[in-house]
Structures are given as structure tokens and as C-alpha cells.
PDB file of C-alpha atoms and ligand atoms in Angstrom:
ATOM      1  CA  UNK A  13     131.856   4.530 -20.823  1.00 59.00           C
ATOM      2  CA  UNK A  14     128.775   3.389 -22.585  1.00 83.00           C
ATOM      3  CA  UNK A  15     127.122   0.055 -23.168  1.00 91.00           C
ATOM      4  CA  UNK A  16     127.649  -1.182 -26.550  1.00 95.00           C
ATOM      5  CA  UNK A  17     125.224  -2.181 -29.175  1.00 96.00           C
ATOM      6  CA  UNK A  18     126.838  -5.791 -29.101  1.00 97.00           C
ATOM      7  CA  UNK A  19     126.455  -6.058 -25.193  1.00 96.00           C
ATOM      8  CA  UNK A  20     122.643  -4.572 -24.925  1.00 96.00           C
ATOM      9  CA  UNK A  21     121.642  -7.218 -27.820  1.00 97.00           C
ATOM     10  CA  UNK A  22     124.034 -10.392 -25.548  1.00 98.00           C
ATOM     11  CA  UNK A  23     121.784  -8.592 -22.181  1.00 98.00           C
ATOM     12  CA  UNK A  24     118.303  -9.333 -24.336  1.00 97.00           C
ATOM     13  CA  UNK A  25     118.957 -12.571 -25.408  1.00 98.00           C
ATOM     14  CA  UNK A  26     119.730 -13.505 -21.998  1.00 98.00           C
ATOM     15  CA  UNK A  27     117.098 -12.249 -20.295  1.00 97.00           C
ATOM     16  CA  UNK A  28     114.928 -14.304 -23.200  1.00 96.00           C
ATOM     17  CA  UNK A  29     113.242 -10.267 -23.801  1.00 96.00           C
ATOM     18  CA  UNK A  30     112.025 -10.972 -20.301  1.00 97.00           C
ATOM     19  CA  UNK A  31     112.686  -8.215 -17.478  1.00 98.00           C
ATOM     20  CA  UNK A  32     115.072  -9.707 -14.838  1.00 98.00           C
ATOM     21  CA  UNK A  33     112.728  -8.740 -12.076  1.00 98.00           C
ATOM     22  CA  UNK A  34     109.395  -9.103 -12.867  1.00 97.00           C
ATOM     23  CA  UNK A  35     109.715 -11.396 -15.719  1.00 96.00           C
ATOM     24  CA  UNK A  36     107.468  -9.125 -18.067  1.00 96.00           C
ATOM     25  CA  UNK A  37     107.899 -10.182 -21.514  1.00 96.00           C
ATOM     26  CA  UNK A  38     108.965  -7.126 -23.564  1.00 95.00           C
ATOM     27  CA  UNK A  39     106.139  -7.982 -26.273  1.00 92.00           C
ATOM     28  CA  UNK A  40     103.915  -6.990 -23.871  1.00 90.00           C
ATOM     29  CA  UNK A  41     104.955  -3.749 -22.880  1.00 86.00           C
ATOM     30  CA  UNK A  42     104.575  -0.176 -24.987  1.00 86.00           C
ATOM     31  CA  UNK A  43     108.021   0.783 -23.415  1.00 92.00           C
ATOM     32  CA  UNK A  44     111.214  -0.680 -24.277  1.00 94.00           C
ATOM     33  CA  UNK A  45     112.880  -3.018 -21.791  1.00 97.00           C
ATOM     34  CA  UNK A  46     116.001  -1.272 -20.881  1.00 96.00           C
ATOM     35  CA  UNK A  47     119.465  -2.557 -20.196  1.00 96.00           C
ATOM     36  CA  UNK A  48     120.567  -1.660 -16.259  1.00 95.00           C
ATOM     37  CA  UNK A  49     123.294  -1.898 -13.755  1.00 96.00           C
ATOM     38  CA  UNK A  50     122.366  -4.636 -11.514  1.00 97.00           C
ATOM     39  CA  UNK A  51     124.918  -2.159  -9.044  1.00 96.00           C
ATOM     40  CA  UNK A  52     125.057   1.180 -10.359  1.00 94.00           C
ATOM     41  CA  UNK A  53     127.732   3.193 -11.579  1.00 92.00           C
ATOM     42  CA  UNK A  54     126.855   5.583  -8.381  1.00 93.00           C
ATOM     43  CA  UNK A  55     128.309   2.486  -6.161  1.00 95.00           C
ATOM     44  CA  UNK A  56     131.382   1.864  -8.678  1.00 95.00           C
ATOM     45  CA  UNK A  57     129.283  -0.954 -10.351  1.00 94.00           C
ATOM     46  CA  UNK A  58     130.958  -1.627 -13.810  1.00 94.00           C
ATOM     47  CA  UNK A  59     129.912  -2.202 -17.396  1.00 95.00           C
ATOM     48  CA  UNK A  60     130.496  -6.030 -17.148  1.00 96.00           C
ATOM     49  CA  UNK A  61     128.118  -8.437 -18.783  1.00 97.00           C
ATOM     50  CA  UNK A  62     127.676 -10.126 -15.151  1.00 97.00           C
ATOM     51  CA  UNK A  63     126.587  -6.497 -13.996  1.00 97.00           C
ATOM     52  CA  UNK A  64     123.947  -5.616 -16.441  1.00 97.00           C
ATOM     53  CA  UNK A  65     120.362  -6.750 -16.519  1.00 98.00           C
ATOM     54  CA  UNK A  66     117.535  -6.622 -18.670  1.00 98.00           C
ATOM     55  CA  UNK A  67     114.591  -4.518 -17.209  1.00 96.00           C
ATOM     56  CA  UNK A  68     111.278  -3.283 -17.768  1.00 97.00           C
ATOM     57  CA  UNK A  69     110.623   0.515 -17.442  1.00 96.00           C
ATOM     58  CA  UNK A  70     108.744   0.031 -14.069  1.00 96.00           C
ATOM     59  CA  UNK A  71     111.346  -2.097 -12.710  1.00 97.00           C
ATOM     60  CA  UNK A  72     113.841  -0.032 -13.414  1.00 96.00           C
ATOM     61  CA  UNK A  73     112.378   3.481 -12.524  1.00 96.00           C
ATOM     62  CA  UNK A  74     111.463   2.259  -8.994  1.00 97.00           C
ATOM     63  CA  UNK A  75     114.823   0.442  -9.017  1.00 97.00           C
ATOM     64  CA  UNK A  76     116.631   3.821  -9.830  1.00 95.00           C
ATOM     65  CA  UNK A  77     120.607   3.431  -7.703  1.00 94.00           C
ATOM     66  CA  UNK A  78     119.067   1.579  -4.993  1.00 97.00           C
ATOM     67  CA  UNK A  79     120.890  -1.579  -4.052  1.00 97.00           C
ATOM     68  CA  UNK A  80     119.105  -2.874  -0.606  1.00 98.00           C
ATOM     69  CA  UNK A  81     115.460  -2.399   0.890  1.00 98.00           C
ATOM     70  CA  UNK A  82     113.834  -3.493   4.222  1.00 98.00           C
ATOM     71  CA  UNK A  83     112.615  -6.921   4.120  1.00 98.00           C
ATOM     72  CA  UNK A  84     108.929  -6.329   4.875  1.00 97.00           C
ATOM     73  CA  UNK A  85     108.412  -9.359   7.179  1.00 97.00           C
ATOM     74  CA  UNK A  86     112.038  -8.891   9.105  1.00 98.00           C
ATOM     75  CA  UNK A  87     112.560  -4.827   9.284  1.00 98.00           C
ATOM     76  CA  UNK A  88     115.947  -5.682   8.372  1.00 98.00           C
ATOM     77  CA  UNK A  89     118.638  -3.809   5.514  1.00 98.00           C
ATOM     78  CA  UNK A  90     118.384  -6.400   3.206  1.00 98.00           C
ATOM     79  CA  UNK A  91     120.397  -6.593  -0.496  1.00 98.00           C
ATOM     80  CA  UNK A  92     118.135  -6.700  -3.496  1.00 98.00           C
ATOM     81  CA  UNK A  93     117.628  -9.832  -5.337  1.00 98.00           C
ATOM     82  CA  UNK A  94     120.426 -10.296  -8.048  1.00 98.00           C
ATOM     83  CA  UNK A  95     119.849 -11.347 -11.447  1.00 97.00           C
ATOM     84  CA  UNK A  96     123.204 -12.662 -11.942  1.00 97.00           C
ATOM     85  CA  UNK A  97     123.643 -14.309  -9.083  1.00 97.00           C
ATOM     86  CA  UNK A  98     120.113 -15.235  -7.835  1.00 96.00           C
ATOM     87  CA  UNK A  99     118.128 -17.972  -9.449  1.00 97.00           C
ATOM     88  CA  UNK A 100     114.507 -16.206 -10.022  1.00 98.00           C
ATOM     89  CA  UNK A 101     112.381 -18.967  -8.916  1.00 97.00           C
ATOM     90  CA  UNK A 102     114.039 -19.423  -5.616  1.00 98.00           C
ATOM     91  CA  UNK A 103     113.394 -15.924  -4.755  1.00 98.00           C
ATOM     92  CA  UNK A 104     109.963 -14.893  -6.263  1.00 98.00           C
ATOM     93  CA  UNK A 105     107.245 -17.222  -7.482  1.00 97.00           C
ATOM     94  CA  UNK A 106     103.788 -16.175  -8.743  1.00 96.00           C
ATOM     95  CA  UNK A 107     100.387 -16.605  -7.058  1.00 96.00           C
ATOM     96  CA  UNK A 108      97.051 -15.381  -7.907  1.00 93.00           C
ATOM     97  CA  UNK A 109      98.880 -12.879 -10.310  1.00 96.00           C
ATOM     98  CA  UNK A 110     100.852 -11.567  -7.382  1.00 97.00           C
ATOM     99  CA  UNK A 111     105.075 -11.961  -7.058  1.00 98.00           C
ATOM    100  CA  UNK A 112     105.260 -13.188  -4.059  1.00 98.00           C
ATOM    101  CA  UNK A 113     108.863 -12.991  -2.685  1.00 98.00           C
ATOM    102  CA  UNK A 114     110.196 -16.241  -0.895  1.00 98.00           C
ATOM    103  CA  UNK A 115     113.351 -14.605   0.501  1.00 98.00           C
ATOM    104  CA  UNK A 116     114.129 -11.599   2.283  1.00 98.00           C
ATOM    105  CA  UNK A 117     115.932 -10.111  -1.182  1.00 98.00           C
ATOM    106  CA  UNK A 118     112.547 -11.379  -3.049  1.00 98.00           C
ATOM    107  CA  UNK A 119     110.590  -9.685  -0.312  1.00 98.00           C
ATOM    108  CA  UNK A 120     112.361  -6.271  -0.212  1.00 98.00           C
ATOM    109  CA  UNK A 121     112.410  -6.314  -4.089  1.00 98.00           C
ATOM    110  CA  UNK A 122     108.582  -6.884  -4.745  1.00 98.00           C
ATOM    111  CA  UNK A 123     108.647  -4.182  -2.431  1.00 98.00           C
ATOM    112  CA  UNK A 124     110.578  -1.685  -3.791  1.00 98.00           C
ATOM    113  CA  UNK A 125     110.003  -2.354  -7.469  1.00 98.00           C
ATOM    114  CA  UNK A 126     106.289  -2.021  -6.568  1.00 98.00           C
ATOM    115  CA  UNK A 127     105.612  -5.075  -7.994  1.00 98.00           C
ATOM    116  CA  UNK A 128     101.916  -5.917  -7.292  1.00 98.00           C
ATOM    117  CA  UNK A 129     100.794  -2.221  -8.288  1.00 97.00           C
ATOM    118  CA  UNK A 130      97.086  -2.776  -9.775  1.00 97.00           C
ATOM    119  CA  UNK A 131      98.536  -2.329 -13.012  1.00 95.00           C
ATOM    120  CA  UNK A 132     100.904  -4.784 -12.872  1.00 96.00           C
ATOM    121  CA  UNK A 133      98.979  -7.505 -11.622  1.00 97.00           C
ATOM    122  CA  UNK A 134      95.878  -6.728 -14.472  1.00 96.00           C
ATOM    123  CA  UNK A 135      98.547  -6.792 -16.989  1.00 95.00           C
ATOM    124  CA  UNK A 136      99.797 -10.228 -15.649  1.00 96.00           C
ATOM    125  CA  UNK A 137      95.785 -11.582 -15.491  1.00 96.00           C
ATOM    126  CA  UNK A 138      96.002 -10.383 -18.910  1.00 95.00           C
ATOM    127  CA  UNK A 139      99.317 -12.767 -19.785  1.00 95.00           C
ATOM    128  CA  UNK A 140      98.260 -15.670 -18.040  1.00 94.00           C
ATOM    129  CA  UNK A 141      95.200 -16.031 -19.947  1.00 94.00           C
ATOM    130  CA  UNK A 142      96.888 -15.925 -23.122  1.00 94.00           C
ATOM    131  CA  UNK A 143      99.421 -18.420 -21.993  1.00 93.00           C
ATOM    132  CA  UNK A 144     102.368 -16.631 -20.236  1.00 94.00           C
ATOM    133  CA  UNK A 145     104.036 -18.242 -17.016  1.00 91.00           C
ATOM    134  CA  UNK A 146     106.928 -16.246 -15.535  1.00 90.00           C
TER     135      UNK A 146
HETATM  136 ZN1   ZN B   4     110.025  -5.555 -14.401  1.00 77.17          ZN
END
């Protein structure tokens, strides 16, 4: 089954062209935001609207099948923050250009997904000067 051109254009207006994780606007990226299983097909996720995501090509590459992570501060198997059912600012917030994760799924996602790589926190010093709040 594939994704149809309908349902990756509903997934992009959704996410506001905003990955799902990070919050990266897609204007700001050379790469494409990509539409993703939230749980992949690997773990008999489905094709469902509420299982699809909008993400940017970092997010998703360090993502890859991978539903849980350790929570850095607990050690513990922890499920990864969920776009559908997680409300982003109650999970992540931003500080000093930094996602900061306020739960144990924000924590083991900003770990996984890499999110404070250089790179991705010069890009968001870029942002915020020219306006952008995640
Ligand atoms: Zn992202």
C-alpha cells in the first residue's frame, strides 16, 4: 500500500509544513519534509491519517523503525513522543536554541532524533532571529 497524494498534502497541512518533532519549518530546509509512520509498517503500523506524521529529513533518518529509546535521566525503555497523541509543548519546549524534553518520551526523543546536533541548534539561532518560535 502506498500513501496517497491526497493524504501526504492532509499530513502537510496539519503539521502547518512544520516537522512533528523538531518543529523545523520546511521553508527552511533544502530537503523535503517527508511524510512517516509515527509506528512503522515493520511493527504492523498502518497507513491511517492518525499514524502518519510530517517530518524533517533528520528527524526521520535518526527516527528510522524505532519506536522507544532510554530516557536519559531514568535508564528506562521509554515510548517515543507521539505526534498524534502527544501535545508538543507538554513534551519538548525550547531553551537557548536547545529542545529540551520535559517528559521521559520528550527526553528519549531529543535523544534519539539527535536533536541538539550543532547543526541543528545554528540553524534554529538562525530562525529565531528572523522571527520563528517552535
Ligand atoms: Zn525534525
Amino acid at each position: 500500500m502506498t500513501i496517497s497524494a491526497e493524504a501526504r498534502e492532509f499530513v502537510r497541512r496539519r503539521a502547518t509544513d512544520a516537522c512533528e518533532y523538531c518543529r523545523l519549518p520546511a521553508t527552511s530546509s533544502v530537503l523535503a519534509h517527508q511524510v512517516d509512520h509515527i509506528i512503522g509498517r515493520q511493527h504492523r503500523g498502518s497507513d491511517d491519517l492518525e499514524n502518519l506524521c510530517l517530518c524533517c529529513i533528520h528527524c526521520n533518518l535518526k527516527k528510522g523503525p524505532n519506536i522507544a529509546s532510554i530516557d536519559p535521566q531514568t535508564r528506562r525503555i521509554t515510548p517515543l513522543y507521539h505526534p498524534r497523541q502527544h501535545p508538543w509543548f507538554r513534551h519538548f519546549k525550547l531553551a537557548e536554541f536547545h529542545v529540551i524534553g520535559l517528559s521521559a518520551e520528550g527526553r528519549a526523543t531529543v535523544e534519539l532524533l539527535d536533536m541538539n546536533a550543532e547543526q541543528r541548534v545554528q540553524l534554529r539561532q538562525v530562525l529565531v532571529r528572523r522571527g520563528w518560535s517552535p
